[in-house]
mmCIF file of N, CA, C and O in Angstrom:
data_model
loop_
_atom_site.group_PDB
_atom_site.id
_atom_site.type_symbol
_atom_site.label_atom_id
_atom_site.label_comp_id
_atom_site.label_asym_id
_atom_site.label_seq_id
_atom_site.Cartn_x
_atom_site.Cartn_y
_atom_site.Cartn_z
ATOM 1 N N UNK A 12 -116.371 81.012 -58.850
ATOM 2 C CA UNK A 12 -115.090 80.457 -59.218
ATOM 3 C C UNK A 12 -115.081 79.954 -60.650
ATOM 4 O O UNK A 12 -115.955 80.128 -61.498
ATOM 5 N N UNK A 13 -113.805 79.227 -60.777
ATOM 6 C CA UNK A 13 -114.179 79.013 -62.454
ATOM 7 C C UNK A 13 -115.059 77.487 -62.715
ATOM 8 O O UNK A 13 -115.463 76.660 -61.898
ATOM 9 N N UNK A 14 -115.117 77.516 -63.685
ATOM 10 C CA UNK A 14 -115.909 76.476 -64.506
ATOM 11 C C UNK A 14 -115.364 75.379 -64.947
ATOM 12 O O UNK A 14 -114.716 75.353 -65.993
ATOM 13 N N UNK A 15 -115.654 73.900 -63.870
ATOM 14 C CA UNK A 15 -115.200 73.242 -64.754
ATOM 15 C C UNK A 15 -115.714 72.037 -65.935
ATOM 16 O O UNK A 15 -116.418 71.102 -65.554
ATOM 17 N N UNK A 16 -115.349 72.143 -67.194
ATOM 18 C CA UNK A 16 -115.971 71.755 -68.311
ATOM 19 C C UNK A 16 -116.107 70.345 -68.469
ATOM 20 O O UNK A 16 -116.632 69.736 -69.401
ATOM 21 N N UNK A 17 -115.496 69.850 -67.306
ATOM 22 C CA UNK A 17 -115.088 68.402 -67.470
ATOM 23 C C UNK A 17 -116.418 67.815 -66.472
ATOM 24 O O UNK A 17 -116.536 66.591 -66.519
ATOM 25 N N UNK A 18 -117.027 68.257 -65.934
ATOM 26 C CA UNK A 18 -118.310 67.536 -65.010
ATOM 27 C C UNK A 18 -119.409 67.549 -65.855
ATOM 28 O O UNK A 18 -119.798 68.467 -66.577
ATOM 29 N N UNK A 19 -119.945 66.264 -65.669
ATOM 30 C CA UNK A 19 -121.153 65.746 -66.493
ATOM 31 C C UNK A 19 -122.280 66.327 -67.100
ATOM 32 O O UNK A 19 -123.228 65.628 -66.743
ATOM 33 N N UNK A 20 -122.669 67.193 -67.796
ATOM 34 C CA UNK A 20 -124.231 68.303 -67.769
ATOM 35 C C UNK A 20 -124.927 67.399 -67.318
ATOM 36 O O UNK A 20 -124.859 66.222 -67.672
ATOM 37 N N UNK A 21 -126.029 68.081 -66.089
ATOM 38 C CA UNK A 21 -127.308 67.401 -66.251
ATOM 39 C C UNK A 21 -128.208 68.257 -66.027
ATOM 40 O O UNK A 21 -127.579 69.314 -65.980
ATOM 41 N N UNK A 22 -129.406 68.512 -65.837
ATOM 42 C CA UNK A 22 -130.723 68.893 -66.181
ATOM 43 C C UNK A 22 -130.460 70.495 -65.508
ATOM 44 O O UNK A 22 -130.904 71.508 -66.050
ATOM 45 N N UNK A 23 -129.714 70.503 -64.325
ATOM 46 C CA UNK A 23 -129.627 71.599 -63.550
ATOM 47 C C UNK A 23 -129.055 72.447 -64.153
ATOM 48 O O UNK A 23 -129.491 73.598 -64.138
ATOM 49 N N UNK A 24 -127.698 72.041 -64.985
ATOM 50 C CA UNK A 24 -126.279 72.862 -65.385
ATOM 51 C C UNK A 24 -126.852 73.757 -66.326
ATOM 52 O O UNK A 24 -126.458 74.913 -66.478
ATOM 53 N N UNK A 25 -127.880 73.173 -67.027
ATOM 54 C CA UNK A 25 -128.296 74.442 -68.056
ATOM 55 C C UNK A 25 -128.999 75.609 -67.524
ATOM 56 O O UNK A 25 -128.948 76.733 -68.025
ATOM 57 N N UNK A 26 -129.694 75.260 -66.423
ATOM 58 C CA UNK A 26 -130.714 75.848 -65.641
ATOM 59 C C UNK A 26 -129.455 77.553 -64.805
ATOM 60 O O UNK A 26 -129.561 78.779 -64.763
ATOM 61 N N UNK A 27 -128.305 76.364 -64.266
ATOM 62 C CA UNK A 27 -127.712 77.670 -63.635
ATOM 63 C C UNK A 27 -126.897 77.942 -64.441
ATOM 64 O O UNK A 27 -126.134 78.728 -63.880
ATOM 65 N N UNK A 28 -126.625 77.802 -65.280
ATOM 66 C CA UNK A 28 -125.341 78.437 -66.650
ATOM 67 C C UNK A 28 -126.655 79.257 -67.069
ATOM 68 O O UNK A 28 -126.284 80.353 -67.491
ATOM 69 N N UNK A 29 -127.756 79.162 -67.103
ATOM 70 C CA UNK A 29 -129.167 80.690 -67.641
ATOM 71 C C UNK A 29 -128.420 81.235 -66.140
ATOM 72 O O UNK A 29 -128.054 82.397 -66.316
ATOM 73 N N UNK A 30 -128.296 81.056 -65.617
ATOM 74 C CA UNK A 30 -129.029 82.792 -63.957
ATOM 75 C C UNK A 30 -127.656 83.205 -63.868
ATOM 76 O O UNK A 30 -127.435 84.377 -63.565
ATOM 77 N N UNK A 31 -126.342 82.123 -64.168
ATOM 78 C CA UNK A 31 -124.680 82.832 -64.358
ATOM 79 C C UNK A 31 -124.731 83.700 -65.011
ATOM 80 O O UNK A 31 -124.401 84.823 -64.629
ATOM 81 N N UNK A 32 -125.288 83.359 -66.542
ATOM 82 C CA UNK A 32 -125.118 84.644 -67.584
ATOM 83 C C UNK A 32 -126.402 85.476 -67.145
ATOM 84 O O UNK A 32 -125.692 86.480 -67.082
ATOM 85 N N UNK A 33 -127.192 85.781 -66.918
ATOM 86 C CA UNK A 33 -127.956 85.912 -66.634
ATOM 87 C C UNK A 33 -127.420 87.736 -65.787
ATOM 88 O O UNK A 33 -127.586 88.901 -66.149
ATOM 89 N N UNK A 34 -126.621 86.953 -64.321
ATOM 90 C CA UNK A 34 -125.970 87.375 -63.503
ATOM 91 C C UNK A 34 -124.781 88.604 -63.738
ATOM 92 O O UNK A 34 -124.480 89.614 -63.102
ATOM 93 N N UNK A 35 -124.239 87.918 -65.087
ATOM 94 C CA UNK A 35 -123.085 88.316 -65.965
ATOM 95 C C UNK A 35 -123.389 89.661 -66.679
ATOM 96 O O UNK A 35 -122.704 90.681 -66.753
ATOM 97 N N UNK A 36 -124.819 89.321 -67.265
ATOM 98 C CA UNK A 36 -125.259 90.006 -67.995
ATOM 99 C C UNK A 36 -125.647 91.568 -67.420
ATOM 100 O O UNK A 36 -125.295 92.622 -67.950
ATOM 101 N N UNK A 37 -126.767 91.364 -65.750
ATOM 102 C CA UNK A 37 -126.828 92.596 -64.750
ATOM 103 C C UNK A 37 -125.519 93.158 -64.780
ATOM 104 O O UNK A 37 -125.359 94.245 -65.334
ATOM 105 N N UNK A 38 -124.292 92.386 -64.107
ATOM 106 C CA UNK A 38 -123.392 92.971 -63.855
ATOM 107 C C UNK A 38 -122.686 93.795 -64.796
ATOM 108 O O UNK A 38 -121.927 94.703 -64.456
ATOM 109 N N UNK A 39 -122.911 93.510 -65.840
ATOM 110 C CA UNK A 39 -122.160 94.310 -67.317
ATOM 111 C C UNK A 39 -123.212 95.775 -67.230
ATOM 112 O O UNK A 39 -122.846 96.947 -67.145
ATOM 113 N N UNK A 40 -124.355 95.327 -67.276
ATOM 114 C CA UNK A 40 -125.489 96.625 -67.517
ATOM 115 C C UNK A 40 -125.099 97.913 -66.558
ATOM 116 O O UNK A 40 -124.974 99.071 -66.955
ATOM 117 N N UNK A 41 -124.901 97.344 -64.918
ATOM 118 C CA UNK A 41 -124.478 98.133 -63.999
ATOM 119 C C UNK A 41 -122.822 98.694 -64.187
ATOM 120 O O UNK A 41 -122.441 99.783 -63.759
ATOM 121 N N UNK A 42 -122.165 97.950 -64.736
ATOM 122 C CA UNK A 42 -120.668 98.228 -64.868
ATOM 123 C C UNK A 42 -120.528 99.407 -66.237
ATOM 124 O O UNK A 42 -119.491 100.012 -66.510
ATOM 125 N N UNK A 43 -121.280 99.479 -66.658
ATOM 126 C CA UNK A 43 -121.663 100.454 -68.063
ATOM 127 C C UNK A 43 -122.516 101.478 -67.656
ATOM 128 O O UNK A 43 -122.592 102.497 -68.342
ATOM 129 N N UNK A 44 -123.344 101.314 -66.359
ATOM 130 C CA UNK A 44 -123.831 102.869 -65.834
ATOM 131 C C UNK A 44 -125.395 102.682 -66.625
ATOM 132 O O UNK A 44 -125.930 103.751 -66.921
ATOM 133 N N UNK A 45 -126.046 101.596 -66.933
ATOM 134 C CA UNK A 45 -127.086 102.018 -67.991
ATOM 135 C C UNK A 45 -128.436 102.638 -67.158
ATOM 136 O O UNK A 45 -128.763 101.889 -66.237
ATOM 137 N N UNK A 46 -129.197 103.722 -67.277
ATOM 138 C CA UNK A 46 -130.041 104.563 -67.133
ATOM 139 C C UNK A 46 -131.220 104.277 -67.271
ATOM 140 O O UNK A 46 -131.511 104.384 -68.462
ATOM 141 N N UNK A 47 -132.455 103.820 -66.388
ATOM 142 C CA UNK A 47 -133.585 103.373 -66.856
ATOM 143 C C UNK A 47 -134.551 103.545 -65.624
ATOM 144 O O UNK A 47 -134.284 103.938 -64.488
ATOM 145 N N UNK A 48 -135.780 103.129 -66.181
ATOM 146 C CA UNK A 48 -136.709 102.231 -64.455
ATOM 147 C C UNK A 48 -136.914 100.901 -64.878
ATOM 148 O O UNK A 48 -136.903 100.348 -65.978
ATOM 149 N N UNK A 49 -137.089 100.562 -63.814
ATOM 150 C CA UNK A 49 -138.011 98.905 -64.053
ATOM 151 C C UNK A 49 -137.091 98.209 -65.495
ATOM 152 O O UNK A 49 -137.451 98.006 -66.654
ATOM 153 N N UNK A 50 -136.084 98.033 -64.947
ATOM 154 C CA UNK A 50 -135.202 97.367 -66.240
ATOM 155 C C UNK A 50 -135.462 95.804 -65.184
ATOM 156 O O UNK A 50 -135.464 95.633 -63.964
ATOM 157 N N UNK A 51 -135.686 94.747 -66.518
ATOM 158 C CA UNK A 51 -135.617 93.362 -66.030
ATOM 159 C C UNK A 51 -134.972 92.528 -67.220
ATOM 160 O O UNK A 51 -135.496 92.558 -68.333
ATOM 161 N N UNK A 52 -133.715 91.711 -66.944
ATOM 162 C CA UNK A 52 -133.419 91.163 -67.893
ATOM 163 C C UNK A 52 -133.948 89.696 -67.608
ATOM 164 O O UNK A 52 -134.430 89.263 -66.561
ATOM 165 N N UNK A 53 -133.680 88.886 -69.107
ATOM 166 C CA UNK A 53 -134.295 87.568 -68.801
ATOM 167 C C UNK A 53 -133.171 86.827 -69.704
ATOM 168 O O UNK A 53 -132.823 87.533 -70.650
ATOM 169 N N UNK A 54 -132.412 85.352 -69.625
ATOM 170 C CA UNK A 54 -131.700 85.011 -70.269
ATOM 171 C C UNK A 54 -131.885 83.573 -70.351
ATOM 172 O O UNK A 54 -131.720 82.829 -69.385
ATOM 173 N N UNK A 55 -132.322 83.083 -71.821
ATOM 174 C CA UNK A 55 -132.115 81.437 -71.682
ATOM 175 C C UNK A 55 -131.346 80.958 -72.875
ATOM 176 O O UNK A 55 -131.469 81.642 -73.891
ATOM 177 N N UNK A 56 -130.579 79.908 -72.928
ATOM 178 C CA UNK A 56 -129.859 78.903 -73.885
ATOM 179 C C UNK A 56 -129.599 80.618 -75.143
ATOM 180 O O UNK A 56 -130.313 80.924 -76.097
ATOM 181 N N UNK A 57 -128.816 81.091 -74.808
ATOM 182 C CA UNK A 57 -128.198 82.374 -76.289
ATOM 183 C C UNK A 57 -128.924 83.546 -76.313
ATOM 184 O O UNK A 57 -128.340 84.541 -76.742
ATOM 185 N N UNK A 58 -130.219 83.664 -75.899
ATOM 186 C CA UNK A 58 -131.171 84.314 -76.231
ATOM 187 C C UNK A 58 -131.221 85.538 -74.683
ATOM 188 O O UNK A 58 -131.724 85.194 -73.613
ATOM 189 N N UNK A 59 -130.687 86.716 -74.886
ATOM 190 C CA UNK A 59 -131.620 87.383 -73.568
ATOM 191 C C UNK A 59 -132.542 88.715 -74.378
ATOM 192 O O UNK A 59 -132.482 89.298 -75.460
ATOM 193 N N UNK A 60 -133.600 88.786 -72.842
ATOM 194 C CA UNK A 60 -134.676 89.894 -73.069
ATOM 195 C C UNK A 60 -134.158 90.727 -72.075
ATOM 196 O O UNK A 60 -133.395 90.625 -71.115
ATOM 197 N N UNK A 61 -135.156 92.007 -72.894
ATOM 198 C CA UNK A 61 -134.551 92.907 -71.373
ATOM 199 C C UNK A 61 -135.906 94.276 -71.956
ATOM 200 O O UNK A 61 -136.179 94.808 -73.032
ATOM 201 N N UNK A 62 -136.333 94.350 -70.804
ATOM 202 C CA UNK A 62 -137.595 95.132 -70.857
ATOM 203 C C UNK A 62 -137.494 96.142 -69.970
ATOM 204 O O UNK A 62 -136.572 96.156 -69.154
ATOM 205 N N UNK A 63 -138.446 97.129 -70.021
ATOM 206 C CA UNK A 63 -138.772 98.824 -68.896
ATOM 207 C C UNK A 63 -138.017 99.604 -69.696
ATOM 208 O O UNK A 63 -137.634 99.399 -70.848
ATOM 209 N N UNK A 64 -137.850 100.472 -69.010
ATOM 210 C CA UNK A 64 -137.761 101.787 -69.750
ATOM 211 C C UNK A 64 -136.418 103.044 -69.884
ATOM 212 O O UNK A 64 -136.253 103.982 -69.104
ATOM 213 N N UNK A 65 -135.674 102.756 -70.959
ATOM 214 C CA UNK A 65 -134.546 103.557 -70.700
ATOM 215 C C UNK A 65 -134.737 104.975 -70.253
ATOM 216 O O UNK A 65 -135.830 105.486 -70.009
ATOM 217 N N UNK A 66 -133.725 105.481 -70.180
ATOM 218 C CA UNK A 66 -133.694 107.276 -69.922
ATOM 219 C C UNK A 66 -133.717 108.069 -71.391
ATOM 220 O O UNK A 66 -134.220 109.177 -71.575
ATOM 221 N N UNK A 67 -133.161 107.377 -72.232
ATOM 222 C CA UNK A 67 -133.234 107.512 -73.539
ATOM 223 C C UNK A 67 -132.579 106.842 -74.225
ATOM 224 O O UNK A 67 -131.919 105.923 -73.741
ATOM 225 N N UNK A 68 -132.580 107.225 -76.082
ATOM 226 C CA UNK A 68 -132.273 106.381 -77.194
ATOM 227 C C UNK A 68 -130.622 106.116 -77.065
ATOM 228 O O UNK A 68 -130.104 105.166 -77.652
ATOM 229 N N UNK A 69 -129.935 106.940 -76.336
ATOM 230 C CA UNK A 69 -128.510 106.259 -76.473
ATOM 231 C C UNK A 69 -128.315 105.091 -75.328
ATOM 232 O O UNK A 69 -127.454 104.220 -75.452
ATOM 233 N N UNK A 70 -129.125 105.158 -74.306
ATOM 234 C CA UNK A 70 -128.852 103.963 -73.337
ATOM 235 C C UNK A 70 -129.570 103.071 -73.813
ATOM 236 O O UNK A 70 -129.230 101.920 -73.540
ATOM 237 N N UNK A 71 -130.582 103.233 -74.527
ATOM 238 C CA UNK A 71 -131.240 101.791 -75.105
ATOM 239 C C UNK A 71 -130.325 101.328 -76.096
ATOM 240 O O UNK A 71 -130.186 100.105 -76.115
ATOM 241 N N UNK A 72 -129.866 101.786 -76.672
ATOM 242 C CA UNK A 72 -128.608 101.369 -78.056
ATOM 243 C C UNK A 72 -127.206 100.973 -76.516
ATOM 244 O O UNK A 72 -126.974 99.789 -76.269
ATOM 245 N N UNK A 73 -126.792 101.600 -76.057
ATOM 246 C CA UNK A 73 -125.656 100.925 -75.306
ATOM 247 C C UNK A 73 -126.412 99.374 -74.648
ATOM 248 O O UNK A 73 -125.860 98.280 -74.763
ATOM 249 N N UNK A 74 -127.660 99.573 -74.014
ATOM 250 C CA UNK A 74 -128.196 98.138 -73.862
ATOM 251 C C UNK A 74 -127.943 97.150 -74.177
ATOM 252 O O UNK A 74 -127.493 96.216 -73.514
ATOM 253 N N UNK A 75 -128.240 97.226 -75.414
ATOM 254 C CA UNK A 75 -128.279 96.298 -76.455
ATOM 255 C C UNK A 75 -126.714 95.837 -77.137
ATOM 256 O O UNK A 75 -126.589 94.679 -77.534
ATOM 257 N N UNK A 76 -125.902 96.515 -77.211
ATOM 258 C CA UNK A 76 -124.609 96.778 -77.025
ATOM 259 C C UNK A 76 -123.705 96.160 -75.826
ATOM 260 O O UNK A 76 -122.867 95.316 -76.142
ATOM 261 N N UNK A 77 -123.800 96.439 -74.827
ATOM 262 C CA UNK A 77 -123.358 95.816 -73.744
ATOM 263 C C UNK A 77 -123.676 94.127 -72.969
ATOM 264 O O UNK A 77 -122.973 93.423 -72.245
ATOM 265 N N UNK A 78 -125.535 93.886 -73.729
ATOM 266 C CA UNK A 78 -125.527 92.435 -73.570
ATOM 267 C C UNK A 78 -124.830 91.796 -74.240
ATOM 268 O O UNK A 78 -124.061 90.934 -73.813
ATOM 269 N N UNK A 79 -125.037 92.226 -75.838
ATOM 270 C CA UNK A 79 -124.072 91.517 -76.891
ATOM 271 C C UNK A 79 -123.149 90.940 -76.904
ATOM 272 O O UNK A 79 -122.899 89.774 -77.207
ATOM 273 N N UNK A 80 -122.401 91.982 -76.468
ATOM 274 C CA UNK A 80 -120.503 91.569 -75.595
ATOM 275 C C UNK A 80 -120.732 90.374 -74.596
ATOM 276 O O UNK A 80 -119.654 89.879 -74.268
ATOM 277 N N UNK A 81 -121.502 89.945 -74.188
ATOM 278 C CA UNK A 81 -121.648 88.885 -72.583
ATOM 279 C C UNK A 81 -121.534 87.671 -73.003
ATOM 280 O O UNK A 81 -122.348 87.433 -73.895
ATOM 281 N N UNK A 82 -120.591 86.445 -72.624
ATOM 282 C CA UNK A 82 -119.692 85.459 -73.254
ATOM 283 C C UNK A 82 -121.712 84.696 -73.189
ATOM 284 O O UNK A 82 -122.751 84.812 -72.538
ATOM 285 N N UNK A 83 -121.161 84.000 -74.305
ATOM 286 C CA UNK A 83 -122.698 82.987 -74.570
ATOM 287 C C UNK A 83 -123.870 83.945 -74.730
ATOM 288 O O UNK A 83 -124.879 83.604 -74.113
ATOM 289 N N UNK A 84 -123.929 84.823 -75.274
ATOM 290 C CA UNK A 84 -125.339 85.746 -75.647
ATOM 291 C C UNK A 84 -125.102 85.832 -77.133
ATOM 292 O O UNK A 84 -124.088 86.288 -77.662
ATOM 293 N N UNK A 85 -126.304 85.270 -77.824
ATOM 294 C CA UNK A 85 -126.306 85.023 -79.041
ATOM 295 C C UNK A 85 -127.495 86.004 -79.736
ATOM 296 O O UNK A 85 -127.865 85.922 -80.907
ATOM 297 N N UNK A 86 -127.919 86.802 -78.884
ATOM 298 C CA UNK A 86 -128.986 86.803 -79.416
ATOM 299 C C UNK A 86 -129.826 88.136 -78.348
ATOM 300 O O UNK A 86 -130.107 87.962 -77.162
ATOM 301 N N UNK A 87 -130.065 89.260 -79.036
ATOM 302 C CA UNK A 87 -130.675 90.611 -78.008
ATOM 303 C C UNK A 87 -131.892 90.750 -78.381
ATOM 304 O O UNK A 87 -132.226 90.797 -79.564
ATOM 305 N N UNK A 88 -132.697 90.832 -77.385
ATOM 306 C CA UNK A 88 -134.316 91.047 -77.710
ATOM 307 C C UNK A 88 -134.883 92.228 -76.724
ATOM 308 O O UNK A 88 -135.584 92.102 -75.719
ATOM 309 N N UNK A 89 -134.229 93.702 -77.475
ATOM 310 C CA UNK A 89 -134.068 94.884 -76.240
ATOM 311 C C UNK A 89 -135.588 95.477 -76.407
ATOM 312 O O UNK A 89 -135.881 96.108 -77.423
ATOM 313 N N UNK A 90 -136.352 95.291 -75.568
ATOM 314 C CA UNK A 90 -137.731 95.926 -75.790
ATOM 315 C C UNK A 90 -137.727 97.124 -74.608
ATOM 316 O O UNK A 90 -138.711 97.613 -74.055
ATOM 317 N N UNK A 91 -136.890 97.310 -74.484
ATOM 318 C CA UNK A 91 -136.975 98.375 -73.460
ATOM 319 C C UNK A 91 -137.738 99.850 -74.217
ATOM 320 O O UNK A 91 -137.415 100.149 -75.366
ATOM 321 N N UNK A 92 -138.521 100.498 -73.620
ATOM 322 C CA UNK A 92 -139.093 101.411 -74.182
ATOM 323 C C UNK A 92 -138.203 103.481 -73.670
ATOM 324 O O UNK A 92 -137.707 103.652 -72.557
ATOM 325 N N UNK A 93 -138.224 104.161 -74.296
ATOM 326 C CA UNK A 93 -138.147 105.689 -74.170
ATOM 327 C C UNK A 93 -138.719 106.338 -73.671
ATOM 328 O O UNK A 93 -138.467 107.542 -73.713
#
């Protein structure tokens, strides 16, 4: 549901605002069709990783592309390999 901005942060909120986007982030990868094995993304405070192995050089470039776009991702660290 939605978010509301007005409840207090505490220690947790950052914890599940990482596994939301996180969440956000799978769902974009799958909603874009991206091609791989052993794909694992990882996402904390702006920053996501995302590792294994595309099908090739244009799905690793859409990868990287499609996290980008994901509200609060500041930052792509696509090590996925070819």
């Amino acid at each position: 549901g939605p978010v509301d901005k007005e409840t207090s942060a505490d220690q947790s909120a950052a914890k599940s605002s990482n596994q939301e986007t996180a969440k956000q982030i799978a769902a974009a990868l799958k909603k874009a069709g991206l091609k791989g094995k052993g794909i694992a993304i990882s996402y904390k405070n702006g920053s996501c990783e995302i590792v294994g192995e595309a099908a090739d050089p244009a799905q690793r470039a859409l990868a990287t592309k499609v996290i980008s776009e994901v509200a609060g991702v500041q930052n792509v660290d696509n090590k996925l390999t070819v």
